[in-house]
Structures are given as C-alpha cells and as structure tokens.
Amino acid sequence: MELVEDTSRPPLKHVKGVPLLKYFAEAIGPLQNLTVRPDDLLISTYPKSGTTWMSEILDMIYQDCKLEKCRRAPIYTRVPFLEFKCPGVPSGLETLEETPAPRLLKTHLPLSLLPQSLLDQKVKVIYIARNAKDVAVSYYNFYNMAKLHPDPGTWDNFLENFMDGKVSYGSWYQHVKEWWELQHTHPVLYLFYEDIKENPKKEIKKVLEFLGRSLPEETVDFIVHNTSFKKMKENPMANYTTIPQDVMDHDVSPFMRKGITGDWKNTFTVAQNERFDAHYAKTMAGCALKFRFEL
Ligand code: A3P
C-alpha cells in the first residue's frame, strides 16, 4: 500500500459535533445503512482502552482456541473496524462484507454516531473502559505514531484537549458514561481494562457467560496465556506491525507500548495531575462509574 500525500495528519472533522479523523468522518454517512445480523457481537471502546486485547480474546473464543486460525489475518481484518476508512486500504465496511458469520465488529463511536440498526436489533455489546489518565497517555503516544491523527502538539496541550473532548472521538467522560447507561436498555457487558489486567481469567469467564458459552479451565488458561501483553506484542497478527510505517510508525511509539495500569505517573506532572483531578471530580460528579488509576 502506498500512502498518498494528504493522508498524513489531516485536521479533525466534526460530525454532529463529534471530532473525528477526517477519513473516518467520511465513513459515518454510508455506515448508517449498516445491515447487521442478530449473531453479530460489537466490541465498543473509547480509543486506547484495550480494544485490541478484547478483540484477540474474542477471536480466540470464536476460533475454538486454534492459534493457527487466529493467525489467519491481522486483527483489523479479523475484527472489522466499522468506521475505518483510509485511502488505498479496504474500509471497515468493505472488510465486513468479506467476513463470515458469526462476526466480531469493533467501534469507538459515541452513541450519537452509532448505526441505529445495531441498537434496533439489540446486537450484543462488550464495552471496555479504562481509567482516563492511562487512556490520555496512551492516546498521546498513539497520536504521535499513527499519522492519520493531527499533530498532538505538546503533552500539556494534548492533555488540555483531552479534558475538553477536543480529540478524535470527542469526550472520554461522555463516552464511558453513555455506554454505561445503555446497559439499562441494551445487552451490554461493561468491563474494565484494570480488572482484566488484574484477573484476566475472571473477566474472560464473564465474557463466556455473556456469550452463553463455557470452556474447560485449562482452555481459559490457554486464552489468558496467548493474549498476554508479551504474547500479543510479539504477534504480528495482533501488534499492528503489518500496517505500513508511514501510517503507523512503531519507532516513534510501538502500538503494544506498555500494557500496564498506572503508567500515567511517568508522564503527568504534579500540577497536571492536580488540574486533571479537579476537572475529573466535576465532570464525573454523581456518576456511579468508579475507575481504578492503579492496581
Ligand atoms: P498502552 O499504550 O498504555 O501500552 P486499544 O487496543 O484500545 O487501541 O488499546 C491499546 C492499549 O492497550 C495500549 O496501551 C496497549 O499496549 C494495550 N494492550 C494491548 N494489548 C494488551 C494486552 N494483551 N494486555 C495489556 N494491555 C494491552
């Protein structure tokens, strides 16, 4: 694939007030005609919250834990990314057309931009949320390495934009809250990155129960082992190194960067942390959602 000149760092484009990557914004219109199947499963997250991790776990479950089957294609082909669009590369919708049922789908969209068919047909959702500080740090590094994003500027500048919802996909705060609320009316399994990190086996069992499946203990252990950060980091079908370097530059920051909870402490200054905490307390006031910022 050859990167054409203007794919590098175009400015964000707003759709219904939500800032999106330019090409993804162009995908939103056609996406509204999405035809879903009742056995589809949607993996939804705000970016950098463990999407790829859960995608790999689910593909392993769907492929009967056969590693060679999970190595059939890169993760973005195995789990089509609904709003993905980039010149010269198959779009999420095009990839989806080639995907046999039962299908795993991925999105980062807020509810206001989600195709209505997914809601109308009560497609099951697994939502992964991750604490905002680790997301912000992970997102900043991702903005730097993935050239479809605008230039993130300084960390301080990026953090301000993150708090203001002026980054791709908009407000983290609104995203985690509205998908949390969706549980009242829709089949959503809401999980936390920190919980998966702490006890992957327990969280994978919740996933299995949500899917109406069960697996022997040793098979669950096998999934835990093969979806560990270390294993996924060295797996080219999971680590995004199959994407051309002019789109994702792993020398700037690898996609599989650290994979831990609490890394924000290495990036936030004391002043940034105080400012963030004050803003967080105001924005999350009255919300039942509780995040862990360290383990
Ligand atoms: P870091 O940048 O903090 O390392 P997403 O897939 O939603 O884009 O999320 C990417 C983040 O999840 C990155 O975080 C990445 O390292 C982390 N990640 C990916 N696979 C993981 C795994 N198996 N275990 C723990 N973290 C993982």
PDB file of C-alpha atoms and ligand atoms in Angstrom:
ATOM      1  CA  MET A   1       0.000   0.000   0.000  1.00  0.00           C
ATOM      2  CA  GLU A   2       1.300   3.438  -0.872  1.00  0.00           C
ATOM      3  CA  LEU A   3       0.445   6.375   1.328  1.00  0.00           C
ATOM      4  CA  VAL A   4      -0.826   9.298  -0.708  1.00  0.00           C
ATOM      5  CA  GLU A   5       0.366  12.727   0.343  1.00  0.00           C
ATOM      6  CA  ASP A   6      -2.746  14.043   2.080  1.00  0.00           C
ATOM      7  CA  THR A   7      -3.324  11.043   4.391  1.00  0.00           C
ATOM      8  CA  SER A   8      -0.669  12.383   6.727  1.00  0.00           C
ATOM      9  CA  ARG A   9      -2.003  14.333   9.711  1.00  0.00           C
ATOM     10  CA  PRO A  10      -5.193  15.873   8.259  1.00  0.00           C
ATOM     11  CA  PRO A  11      -7.182  18.033  10.726  1.00  0.00           C
ATOM     12  CA  LEU A  12     -10.133  16.504  12.615  1.00  0.00           C
ATOM     13  CA  LYS A  13     -13.567  16.858  11.015  1.00  0.00           C
ATOM     14  CA  HIS A  14     -16.744  17.275  13.100  1.00  0.00           C
ATOM     15  CA  VAL A  15     -19.789  15.059  12.576  1.00  0.00           C
ATOM     16  CA  LYS A  16     -22.829  16.045  14.687  1.00  0.00           C
ATOM     17  CA  GLY A  17     -20.389  17.957  16.899  1.00  0.00           C
ATOM     18  CA  VAL A  18     -18.061  14.978  17.398  1.00  0.00           C
ATOM     19  CA  PRO A  19     -14.448  15.470  16.226  1.00  0.00           C
ATOM     20  CA  LEU A  20     -13.254  12.535  14.127  1.00  0.00           C
ATOM     21  CA  LEU A  21     -10.307  11.631  11.940  1.00  0.00           C
ATOM     22  CA  LYS A  22     -11.008  13.142   8.526  1.00  0.00           C
ATOM     23  CA  TYR A  23     -11.446   9.838   6.668  1.00  0.00           C
ATOM     24  CA  PHE A  24     -13.461   8.227   9.454  1.00  0.00           C
ATOM     25  CA  ALA A  25     -15.803  11.233   9.364  1.00  0.00           C
ATOM     26  CA  GLU A  26     -16.444  10.474   5.707  1.00  0.00           C
ATOM     27  CA  ALA A  27     -17.403   6.889   6.606  1.00  0.00           C
ATOM     28  CA  ILE A  28     -20.177   7.873   9.030  1.00  0.00           C
ATOM     29  CA  GLY A  29     -22.815   8.578   6.337  1.00  0.00           C
ATOM     30  CA  PRO A  30     -22.540   5.226   4.500  1.00  0.00           C
ATOM     31  CA  LEU A  31     -22.239   3.410   7.833  1.00  0.00           C
ATOM     32  CA  GLN A  32     -25.772   4.387   8.789  1.00  0.00           C
ATOM     33  CA  ASN A  33     -27.059   1.820   6.235  1.00  0.00           C
ATOM     34  CA  LEU A  34     -25.193  -0.991   8.002  1.00  0.00           C
ATOM     35  CA  THR A  35     -27.001  -4.308   7.819  1.00  0.00           C
ATOM     36  CA  VAL A  36     -26.414  -6.252  11.000  1.00  0.00           C
ATOM     37  CA  ARG A  37     -27.000  -9.874  11.878  1.00  0.00           C
ATOM     38  CA  PRO A  38     -28.532 -10.930  15.185  1.00  0.00           C
ATOM     39  CA  ASP A  39     -25.422 -13.020  15.938  1.00  0.00           C
ATOM     40  CA  ASP A  40     -23.029 -10.089  15.443  1.00  0.00           C
ATOM     41  CA  LEU A  41     -21.036  -9.031  18.508  1.00  0.00           C
ATOM     42  CA  LEU A  42     -19.870  -5.436  18.885  1.00  0.00           C
ATOM     43  CA  ILE A  43     -16.693  -4.522  20.774  1.00  0.00           C
ATOM     44  CA  SER A  44     -17.021  -0.902  21.785  1.00  0.00           C
ATOM     45  CA  THR A  45     -14.431   1.273  23.499  1.00  0.00           C
ATOM     46  CA  TYR A  46     -13.090   4.774  23.710  1.00  0.00           C
ATOM     47  CA  PRO A  47      -9.704   4.560  21.905  1.00  0.00           C
ATOM     48  CA  LYS A  48      -6.756   3.079  23.814  1.00  0.00           C
ATOM     49  CA  SER A  49      -8.883   1.204  26.330  1.00  0.00           C
ATOM     50  CA  GLY A  50      -7.990  -2.388  25.438  1.00  0.00           C
ATOM     51  CA  THR A  51      -9.914  -2.882  22.170  1.00  0.00           C
ATOM     52  CA  THR A  52      -7.220  -4.993  20.534  1.00  0.00           C
ATOM     53  CA  TRP A  53      -6.813  -7.109  23.652  1.00  0.00           C
ATOM     54  CA  MET A  54     -10.528  -7.926  23.846  1.00  0.00           C
ATOM     55  CA  SER A  55     -10.654  -8.465  20.074  1.00  0.00           C
ATOM     56  CA  GLU A  56      -7.906 -11.094  20.344  1.00  0.00           C
ATOM     57  CA  ILE A  57      -9.608 -12.773  23.316  1.00  0.00           C
ATOM     58  CA  LEU A  58     -12.909 -12.961  21.432  1.00  0.00           C
ATOM     59  CA  ASP A  59     -11.350 -14.184  18.201  1.00  0.00           C
ATOM     60  CA  MET A  60      -9.663 -16.969  20.171  1.00  0.00           C
ATOM     61  CA  ILE A  61     -13.020 -17.958  21.637  1.00  0.00           C
ATOM     62  CA  TYR A  62     -14.686 -17.810  18.208  1.00  0.00           C
ATOM     63  CA  GLN A  63     -11.874 -19.846  16.572  1.00  0.00           C
ATOM     64  CA  ASP A  64     -12.070 -22.642  19.156  1.00  0.00           C
ATOM     65  CA  CYS A  65      -8.705 -21.557  20.612  1.00  0.00           C
ATOM     66  CA  LYS A  66      -6.854 -22.719  17.485  1.00  0.00           C
ATOM     67  CA  LEU A  67      -3.793 -20.458  17.283  1.00  0.00           C
ATOM     68  CA  GLU A  68      -3.211 -21.117  13.604  1.00  0.00           C
ATOM     69  CA  LYS A  69      -6.749 -19.915  12.847  1.00  0.00           C
ATOM     70  CA  CYS A  70      -6.166 -16.733  14.861  1.00  0.00           C
ATOM     71  CA  ARG A  71      -3.038 -16.146  12.779  1.00  0.00           C
ATOM     72  CA  ARG A  72      -5.112 -16.163   9.561  1.00  0.00           C
ATOM     73  CA  ALA A  73      -5.069 -12.364   9.245  1.00  0.00           C
ATOM     74  CA  PRO A  74      -4.237  -9.162  11.134  1.00  0.00           C
ATOM     75  CA  ILE A  75      -6.586  -8.210  13.938  1.00  0.00           C
ATOM     76  CA  TYR A  76      -8.120  -5.320  11.936  1.00  0.00           C
ATOM     77  CA  THR A  77      -9.214  -7.835   9.272  1.00  0.00           C
ATOM     78  CA  ARG A  78     -10.421 -10.493  11.718  1.00  0.00           C
ATOM     79  CA  VAL A  79     -12.456  -7.883  13.624  1.00  0.00           C
ATOM     80  CA  PRO A  80     -13.663  -5.244  11.147  1.00  0.00           C
ATOM     81  CA  PHE A  81     -13.414  -1.681  12.449  1.00  0.00           C
ATOM     82  CA  LEU A  82     -16.769  -0.198  11.393  1.00  0.00           C
ATOM     83  CA  GLU A  83     -15.818   3.452  10.818  1.00  0.00           C
ATOM     84  CA  PHE A  84     -12.316   2.740   9.475  1.00  0.00           C
ATOM     85  CA  LYS A  85     -11.518   4.472   6.207  1.00  0.00           C
ATOM     86  CA  CYS A  86      -8.165   5.399   4.679  1.00  0.00           C
ATOM     87  CA  PRO A  87      -7.265   5.924   1.018  1.00  0.00           C
ATOM     88  CA  GLY A  88      -5.788   2.823  -0.576  1.00  0.00           C
ATOM     89  CA  VAL A  89      -6.918   0.434   2.178  1.00  0.00           C
ATOM     90  CA  PRO A  90     -10.198  -1.564   2.389  1.00  0.00           C
ATOM     91  CA  SER A  91     -12.683   0.299   4.581  1.00  0.00           C
ATOM     92  CA  GLY A  92     -14.259  -1.261   7.655  1.00  0.00           C
ATOM     93  CA  LEU A  93     -17.487  -1.793   5.721  1.00  0.00           C
ATOM     94  CA  GLU A  94     -15.627  -3.480   2.848  1.00  0.00           C
ATOM     95  CA  THR A  95     -13.790  -5.765   5.263  1.00  0.00           C
ATOM     96  CA  LEU A  96     -17.084  -6.586   6.951  1.00  0.00           C
ATOM     97  CA  GLU A  97     -18.586  -7.737   3.644  1.00  0.00           C
ATOM     98  CA  GLU A  98     -15.851 -10.381   3.408  1.00  0.00           C
ATOM     99  CA  THR A  99     -16.322 -11.552   6.997  1.00  0.00           C
ATOM    100  CA  PRO A 100     -18.240 -14.788   7.609  1.00  0.00           C
ATOM    101  CA  ALA A 101     -20.775 -15.021  10.460  1.00  0.00           C
ATOM    102  CA  PRO A 102     -20.679 -15.057  13.398  1.00  0.00           C
ATOM    103  CA  ARG A 103     -18.954 -11.690  13.136  1.00  0.00           C
ATOM    104  CA  LEU A 104     -16.994  -9.620  15.620  1.00  0.00           C
ATOM    105  CA  LEU A 105     -17.264  -5.882  14.990  1.00  0.00           C
ATOM    106  CA  LYS A 106     -15.269  -3.012  16.501  1.00  0.00           C
ATOM    107  CA  THR A 107     -16.180   0.621  17.019  1.00  0.00           C
ATOM    108  CA  HIS A 108     -15.070   3.651  19.013  1.00  0.00           C
ATOM    109  CA  LEU A 109     -18.120   5.706  18.072  1.00  0.00           C
ATOM    110  CA  PRO A 110     -20.189   7.594  20.626  1.00  0.00           C
ATOM    111  CA  LEU A 111     -23.856   6.593  20.660  1.00  0.00           C
ATOM    112  CA  SER A 112     -24.899   9.649  18.638  1.00  0.00           C
ATOM    113  CA  LEU A 113     -22.996   8.295  15.618  1.00  0.00           C
ATOM    114  CA  LEU A 114     -23.632   4.583  16.054  1.00  0.00           C
ATOM    115  CA  PRO A 115     -25.656   2.948  13.244  1.00  0.00           C
ATOM    116  CA  GLN A 116     -29.226   2.625  14.535  1.00  0.00           C
ATOM    117  CA  SER A 117     -29.504  -0.978  13.265  1.00  0.00           C
ATOM    118  CA  LEU A 118     -27.070  -2.107  15.992  1.00  0.00           C
ATOM    119  CA  LEU A 119     -29.387  -0.695  18.642  1.00  0.00           C
ATOM    120  CA  ASP A 120     -32.667  -1.716  16.992  1.00  0.00           C
ATOM    121  CA  GLN A 121     -31.554  -5.306  16.549  1.00  0.00           C
ATOM    122  CA  LYS A 122     -30.138  -5.481  20.075  1.00  0.00           C
ATOM    123  CA  VAL A 123     -26.727  -6.612  18.891  1.00  0.00           C
ATOM    124  CA  LYS A 124     -24.728  -7.737  21.935  1.00  0.00           C
ATOM    125  CA  VAL A 125     -22.031  -5.297  23.040  1.00  0.00           C
ATOM    126  CA  ILE A 126     -18.865  -5.829  25.039  1.00  0.00           C
ATOM    127  CA  TYR A 127     -17.679  -2.430  26.241  1.00  0.00           C
ATOM    128  CA  ILE A 128     -14.199  -1.960  27.732  1.00  0.00           C
ATOM    129  CA  ALA A 129     -13.492   1.139  29.803  1.00  0.00           C
ATOM    130  CA  ARG A 130     -10.041   2.191  31.045  1.00  0.00           C
ATOM    131  CA  ASN A 131      -9.092   4.910  33.507  1.00  0.00           C
ATOM    132  CA  ALA A 132      -8.833   8.332  31.878  1.00  0.00           C
ATOM    133  CA  LYS A 133      -5.235   9.059  32.890  1.00  0.00           C
ATOM    134  CA  ASP A 134      -3.780   5.933  31.286  1.00  0.00           C
ATOM    135  CA  VAL A 135      -6.032   6.477  28.258  1.00  0.00           C
ATOM    136  CA  ALA A 136      -4.772  10.053  27.840  1.00  0.00           C
ATOM    137  CA  VAL A 137      -1.106   8.972  27.973  1.00  0.00           C
ATOM    138  CA  SER A 138      -1.681   6.004  25.653  1.00  0.00           C
ATOM    139  CA  TYR A 139      -3.658   8.250  23.251  1.00  0.00           C
ATOM    140  CA  TYR A 140      -0.922  10.888  23.179  1.00  0.00           C
ATOM    141  CA  ASN A 141       1.660   8.260  22.195  1.00  0.00           C
ATOM    142  CA  PHE A 142      -0.757   6.836  19.629  1.00  0.00           C
ATOM    143  CA  TYR A 143      -1.409  10.289  18.098  1.00  0.00           C
ATOM    144  CA  ASN A 144       2.353  10.612  17.690  1.00  0.00           C
ATOM    145  CA  MET A 145       2.850   7.250  15.974  1.00  0.00           C
ATOM    146  CA  ALA A 146      -0.366   6.981  13.905  1.00  0.00           C
ATOM    147  CA  LYS A 147      -0.167   9.602  11.190  1.00  0.00           C
ATOM    148  CA  LEU A 148      -3.884   9.734  10.399  1.00  0.00           C
ATOM    149  CA  HIS A 149      -4.146  11.873  13.546  1.00  0.00           C
ATOM    150  CA  PRO A 150      -3.393  15.579  13.624  1.00  0.00           C
ATOM    151  CA  ASP A 151      -0.137  16.576  15.288  1.00  0.00           C
ATOM    152  CA  PRO A 152      -0.844  16.213  19.031  1.00  0.00           C
ATOM    153  CA  GLY A 153       1.405  19.151  19.973  1.00  0.00           C
ATOM    154  CA  THR A 154       2.971  19.075  23.430  1.00  0.00           C
ATOM    155  CA  TRP A 155       1.755  16.639  26.091  1.00  0.00           C
ATOM    156  CA  ASP A 156       0.432  19.564  28.124  1.00  0.00           C
ATOM    157  CA  ASN A 157      -1.523  20.814  25.142  1.00  0.00           C
ATOM    158  CA  PHE A 158      -2.858  17.348  24.325  1.00  0.00           C
ATOM    159  CA  LEU A 159      -3.985  16.787  27.909  1.00  0.00           C
ATOM    160  CA  GLU A 160      -5.989  20.034  27.829  1.00  0.00           C
ATOM    161  CA  ASN A 161      -7.611  18.950  24.557  1.00  0.00           C
ATOM    162  CA  PHE A 162      -8.379  15.526  26.039  1.00  0.00           C
ATOM    163  CA  MET A 163     -10.113  17.101  29.045  1.00  0.00           C
ATOM    164  CA  ASP A 164     -12.082  19.385  26.705  1.00  0.00           C
ATOM    165  CA  GLY A 165     -13.115  16.490  24.422  1.00  0.00           C
ATOM    166  CA  LYS A 166     -11.198  18.104  21.559  1.00  0.00           C
ATOM    167  CA  VAL A 167      -9.534  14.882  20.421  1.00  0.00           C
ATOM    168  CA  SER A 168     -10.672  12.252  17.939  1.00  0.00           C
ATOM    169  CA  TYR A 169     -13.979  10.663  19.126  1.00  0.00           C
ATOM    170  CA  GLY A 170     -14.609  13.568  21.494  1.00  0.00           C
ATOM    171  CA  SER A 171     -15.122  13.335  25.237  1.00  0.00           C
ATOM    172  CA  TRP A 172     -13.866  10.263  27.133  1.00  0.00           C
ATOM    173  CA  TYR A 173     -16.174  11.296  30.017  1.00  0.00           C
ATOM    174  CA  GLN A 174     -19.312  11.272  27.893  1.00  0.00           C
ATOM    175  CA  HIS A 175     -18.305   8.038  26.142  1.00  0.00           C
ATOM    176  CA  VAL A 176     -17.805   5.941  29.286  1.00  0.00           C
ATOM    177  CA  LYS A 177     -20.986   7.351  30.845  1.00  0.00           C
ATOM    178  CA  GLU A 178     -23.372   6.950  27.929  1.00  0.00           C
ATOM    179  CA  TRP A 179     -22.314   3.361  27.186  1.00  0.00           C
ATOM    180  CA  TRP A 180     -22.686   2.636  30.911  1.00  0.00           C
ATOM    181  CA  GLU A 181     -26.232   3.974  30.802  1.00  0.00           C
ATOM    182  CA  LEU A 182     -27.004   1.885  27.722  1.00  0.00           C
ATOM    183  CA  GLN A 183     -26.915  -1.221  29.920  1.00  0.00           C
ATOM    184  CA  HIS A 184     -30.440  -0.343  31.094  1.00  0.00           C
ATOM    185  CA  THR A 185     -31.938  -0.874  27.649  1.00  0.00           C
ATOM    186  CA  HIS A 186     -29.451  -2.976  25.717  1.00  0.00           C
ATOM    187  CA  PRO A 187     -27.418  -6.193  26.175  1.00  0.00           C
ATOM    188  CA  VAL A 188     -24.063  -4.679  27.222  1.00  0.00           C
ATOM    189  CA  LEU A 189     -21.287  -6.395  29.135  1.00  0.00           C
ATOM    190  CA  TYR A 190     -19.351  -3.482  30.637  1.00  0.00           C
ATOM    191  CA  LEU A 191     -15.801  -4.419  31.608  1.00  0.00           C
ATOM    192  CA  PHE A 192     -12.762  -2.528  32.853  1.00  0.00           C
ATOM    193  CA  TYR A 193      -9.211  -2.762  31.498  1.00  0.00           C
ATOM    194  CA  GLU A 194      -7.882  -2.701  35.054  1.00  0.00           C
ATOM    195  CA  ASP A 195      -9.980  -5.732  36.035  1.00  0.00           C
ATOM    196  CA  ILE A 196      -8.779  -7.709  33.014  1.00  0.00           C
ATOM    197  CA  LYS A 197      -5.214  -6.751  33.889  1.00  0.00           C
ATOM    198  CA  GLU A 198      -5.670  -7.856  37.487  1.00  0.00           C
ATOM    199  CA  ASN A 199      -7.514 -11.097  36.851  1.00  0.00           C
ATOM    200  CA  PRO A 200      -7.886 -11.943  33.154  1.00  0.00           C
ATOM    201  CA  LYS A 201      -9.335 -15.383  33.841  1.00  0.00           C
ATOM    202  CA  LYS A 202     -12.207 -13.982  35.877  1.00  0.00           C
ATOM    203  CA  GLU A 203     -13.089 -11.399  33.210  1.00  0.00           C
ATOM    204  CA  ILE A 204     -12.829 -13.921  30.356  1.00  0.00           C
ATOM    205  CA  LYS A 205     -15.285 -16.125  32.251  1.00  0.00           C
ATOM    206  CA  LYS A 206     -17.706 -13.168  32.353  1.00  0.00           C
ATOM    207  CA  VAL A 207     -17.300 -12.849  28.587  1.00  0.00           C
ATOM    208  CA  LEU A 208     -18.037 -16.556  28.115  1.00  0.00           C
ATOM    209  CA  GLU A 209     -21.128 -16.335  30.267  1.00  0.00           C
ATOM    210  CA  PHE A 210     -22.349 -13.297  28.316  1.00  0.00           C
ATOM    211  CA  LEU A 211     -21.877 -15.281  25.104  1.00  0.00           C
ATOM    212  CA  GLY A 212     -23.694 -18.277  26.566  1.00  0.00           C
ATOM    213  CA  ARG A 213     -20.612 -20.451  26.218  1.00  0.00           C
ATOM    214  CA  SER A 214     -18.424 -22.359  28.607  1.00  0.00           C
ATOM    215  CA  LEU A 215     -14.908 -23.720  28.259  1.00  0.00           C
ATOM    216  CA  PRO A 216     -12.766 -26.023  30.393  1.00  0.00           C
ATOM    217  CA  GLU A 217     -10.492 -24.294  32.936  1.00  0.00           C
ATOM    218  CA  GLU A 218      -7.338 -25.197  31.027  1.00  0.00           C
ATOM    219  CA  THR A 219      -8.747 -23.727  27.817  1.00  0.00           C
ATOM    220  CA  VAL A 220      -9.433 -20.428  29.602  1.00  0.00           C
ATOM    221  CA  ASP A 221      -5.852 -20.548  30.925  1.00  0.00           C
ATOM    222  CA  PHE A 222      -4.684 -21.099  27.364  1.00  0.00           C
ATOM    223  CA  ILE A 223      -6.545 -17.973  26.223  1.00  0.00           C
ATOM    224  CA  VAL A 224      -5.101 -15.938  29.109  1.00  0.00           C
ATOM    225  CA  HIS A 225      -1.590 -17.090  28.209  1.00  0.00           C
ATOM    226  CA  ASN A 226      -1.889 -16.390  24.495  1.00  0.00           C
ATOM    227  CA  THR A 227      -3.491 -12.974  24.902  1.00  0.00           C
ATOM    228  CA  SER A 228      -0.953 -11.702  27.436  1.00  0.00           C
ATOM    229  CA  PHE A 229       0.727  -8.408  26.586  1.00  0.00           C
ATOM    230  CA  LYS A 230       4.024 -10.187  25.934  1.00  0.00           C
ATOM    231  CA  LYS A 231       2.471 -12.722  23.532  1.00  0.00           C
ATOM    232  CA  MET A 232       0.444 -10.110  21.675  1.00  0.00           C
ATOM    233  CA  LYS A 233       3.402  -7.739  21.410  1.00  0.00           C
ATOM    234  CA  GLU A 234       5.414 -10.383  19.562  1.00  0.00           C
ATOM    235  CA  ASN A 235       2.484 -11.497  17.369  1.00  0.00           C
ATOM    236  CA  PRO A 236       2.485  -9.645  14.019  1.00  0.00           C
ATOM    237  CA  MET A 237      -1.198 -10.538  13.561  1.00  0.00           C
ATOM    238  CA  ALA A 238      -2.041  -8.658  16.776  1.00  0.00           C
ATOM    239  CA  ASN A 239       0.562  -5.892  17.090  1.00  0.00           C
ATOM    240  CA  TYR A 240      -0.253  -3.724  14.031  1.00  0.00           C
ATOM    241  CA  THR A 241       3.262  -4.014  12.569  1.00  0.00           C
ATOM    242  CA  THR A 242       1.632  -5.148   9.301  1.00  0.00           C
ATOM    243  CA  ILE A 243       0.470  -1.536   8.758  1.00  0.00           C
ATOM    244  CA  PRO A 244       2.910   0.479   6.590  1.00  0.00           C
ATOM    245  CA  GLN A 245       5.361   2.551   8.605  1.00  0.00           C
ATOM    246  CA  ASP A 246       4.220   5.815   7.014  1.00  0.00           C
ATOM    247  CA  VAL A 247       0.770   5.228   8.554  1.00  0.00           C
ATOM    248  CA  MET A 248       1.898   3.790  11.919  1.00  0.00           C
ATOM    249  CA  ASP A 249       5.487   4.378  12.970  1.00  0.00           C
ATOM    250  CA  HIS A 250       6.339   1.901  15.711  1.00  0.00           C
ATOM    251  CA  ASP A 251       9.779   3.506  16.066  1.00  0.00           C
ATOM    252  CA  VAL A 252       8.020   6.616  17.402  1.00  0.00           C
ATOM    253  CA  SER A 253       5.978   4.512  19.842  1.00  0.00           C
ATOM    254  CA  PRO A 254       5.005   0.846  19.444  1.00  0.00           C
ATOM    255  CA  PHE A 255       1.270   0.069  19.257  1.00  0.00           C
ATOM    256  CA  MET A 256       1.885  -2.506  22.009  1.00  0.00           C
ATOM    257  CA  ARG A 257       3.536   0.131  24.157  1.00  0.00           C
ATOM    258  CA  LYS A 258       3.493  -0.822  27.872  1.00  0.00           C
ATOM    259  CA  GLY A 259       0.192  -2.530  28.589  1.00  0.00           C
ATOM    260  CA  ILE A 260       0.068  -1.616  32.283  1.00  0.00           C
ATOM    261  CA  THR A 261      -2.091   0.325  34.722  1.00  0.00           C
ATOM    262  CA  GLY A 262      -0.614   3.422  36.350  1.00  0.00           C
ATOM    263  CA  ASP A 263       1.867   4.354  33.627  1.00  0.00           C
ATOM    264  CA  TRP A 264       0.314   7.861  33.689  1.00  0.00           C
ATOM    265  CA  LYS A 265       2.511   8.572  36.718  1.00  0.00           C
ATOM    266  CA  ASN A 266       5.538   8.600  34.425  1.00  0.00           C
ATOM    267  CA  THR A 267       4.033  11.343  32.266  1.00  0.00           C
ATOM    268  CA  PHE A 268       1.730  13.555  34.378  1.00  0.00           C
ATOM    269  CA  THR A 269       3.455  16.352  36.310  1.00  0.00           C
ATOM    270  CA  VAL A 270       2.161  17.055  39.828  1.00  0.00           C
ATOM    271  CA  ALA A 271       0.480  20.238  38.548  1.00  0.00           C
ATOM    272  CA  GLN A 272      -1.166  18.409  35.628  1.00  0.00           C
ATOM    273  CA  ASN A 273      -2.407  15.720  37.978  1.00  0.00           C
ATOM    274  CA  GLU A 274      -3.992  18.245  40.350  1.00  0.00           C
ATOM    275  CA  ARG A 275      -5.673  20.067  37.483  1.00  0.00           C
ATOM    276  CA  PHE A 276      -6.874  16.799  35.990  1.00  0.00           C
ATOM    277  CA  ASP A 277      -8.255  15.540  39.317  1.00  0.00           C
ATOM    278  CA  ALA A 278     -10.220  18.761  39.895  1.00  0.00           C
ATOM    279  CA  HIS A 279     -11.710  18.656  36.400  1.00  0.00           C
ATOM    280  CA  TYR A 280     -12.408  14.906  36.736  1.00  0.00           C
ATOM    281  CA  ALA A 281     -14.249  15.337  40.029  1.00  0.00           C
ATOM    282  CA  LYS A 282     -16.508  17.974  38.473  1.00  0.00           C
ATOM    283  CA  THR A 283     -17.139  16.108  35.228  1.00  0.00           C
ATOM    284  CA  MET A 284     -17.781  12.713  36.833  1.00  0.00           C
ATOM    285  CA  ALA A 285     -19.797  14.051  39.801  1.00  0.00           C
ATOM    286  CA  GLY A 286     -22.862  11.942  40.546  1.00  0.00           C
ATOM    287  CA  CYS A 287     -21.745   9.162  38.222  1.00  0.00           C
ATOM    288  CA  ALA A 288     -21.836   5.609  39.560  1.00  0.00           C
ATOM    289  CA  LEU A 289     -18.800   4.636  37.497  1.00  0.00           C
ATOM    290  CA  LYS A 290     -15.661   4.162  39.560  1.00  0.00           C
ATOM    291  CA  PHE A 291     -12.261   3.736  37.945  1.00  0.00           C
ATOM    292  CA  ARG A 292      -9.010   2.438  39.370  1.00  0.00           C
ATOM    293  CA  PHE A 293      -5.946   4.505  38.467  1.00  0.00           C
ATOM    294  CA  GLU A 294      -3.500   1.996  39.886  1.00  0.00           C
ATOM    295  CA  LEU A 295      -3.525  -1.651  40.855  1.00  0.00           C
TER     296      LEU A 295
HETATM  297  P1  A3P B   1      -0.560   1.412  26.332  1.00  0.00           P
HETATM  298  O1  A3P B   1      -0.340   2.455  25.274  1.00  0.00           O
HETATM  299  O2  A3P B   1      -0.842   2.022  27.675  1.00  0.00           O
HETATM  300  O3  A3P B   1       0.530   0.405  26.397  1.00  0.00           O
HETATM  301  P2  A3P B   1      -6.528  -0.177  22.000  1.00  0.00           P
HETATM  302  O4  A3P B   1      -6.366  -1.558  21.514  1.00  0.00           O
HETATM  303  O5  A3P B   1      -7.891   0.137  22.508  1.00  0.00           O
HETATM  304  O6  A3P B   1      -6.010   0.821  20.997  1.00  0.00           O
HETATM  305  O7  A3P B   1      -5.621  -0.037  23.313  1.00  0.00           O
HETATM  306  C1  A3P B   1      -4.226  -0.035  23.224  1.00  0.00           C
HETATM  307  C2  A3P B   1      -3.673  -0.131  24.626  1.00  0.00           C
HETATM  308  O8  A3P B   1      -3.932  -1.443  25.139  1.00  0.00           O
HETATM  309  C3  A3P B   1      -2.165   0.062  24.670  1.00  0.00           C
HETATM  310  O9  A3P B   1      -1.890   0.627  25.958  1.00  0.00           O
HETATM  311  C4  A3P B   1      -1.691  -1.373  24.542  1.00  0.00           C
HETATM  312  O10 A3P B   1      -0.370  -1.591  24.957  1.00  0.00           O
HETATM  313  C5  A3P B   1      -2.690  -2.065  25.468  1.00  0.00           C
HETATM  314  N1  A3P B   1      -2.777  -3.508  25.237  1.00  0.00           N
HETATM  315  C6  A3P B   1      -2.911  -4.161  24.074  1.00  0.00           C
HETATM  316  N2  A3P B   1      -2.894  -5.499  24.267  1.00  0.00           N
HETATM  317  C7  A3P B   1      -2.752  -5.694  25.586  1.00  0.00           C
HETATM  318  C8  A3P B   1      -2.649  -6.855  26.423  1.00  0.00           C
HETATM  319  N3  A3P B   1      -2.693  -8.079  25.913  1.00  0.00           N
HETATM  320  N4  A3P B   1      -2.516  -6.665  27.753  1.00  0.00           N
HETATM  321  C9  A3P B   1      -2.472  -5.436  28.295  1.00  0.00           C
HETATM  322  N5  A3P B   1      -2.555  -4.298  27.557  1.00  0.00           N
HETATM  323  C10 A3P B   1      -2.695  -4.419  26.224  1.00  0.00           C
END
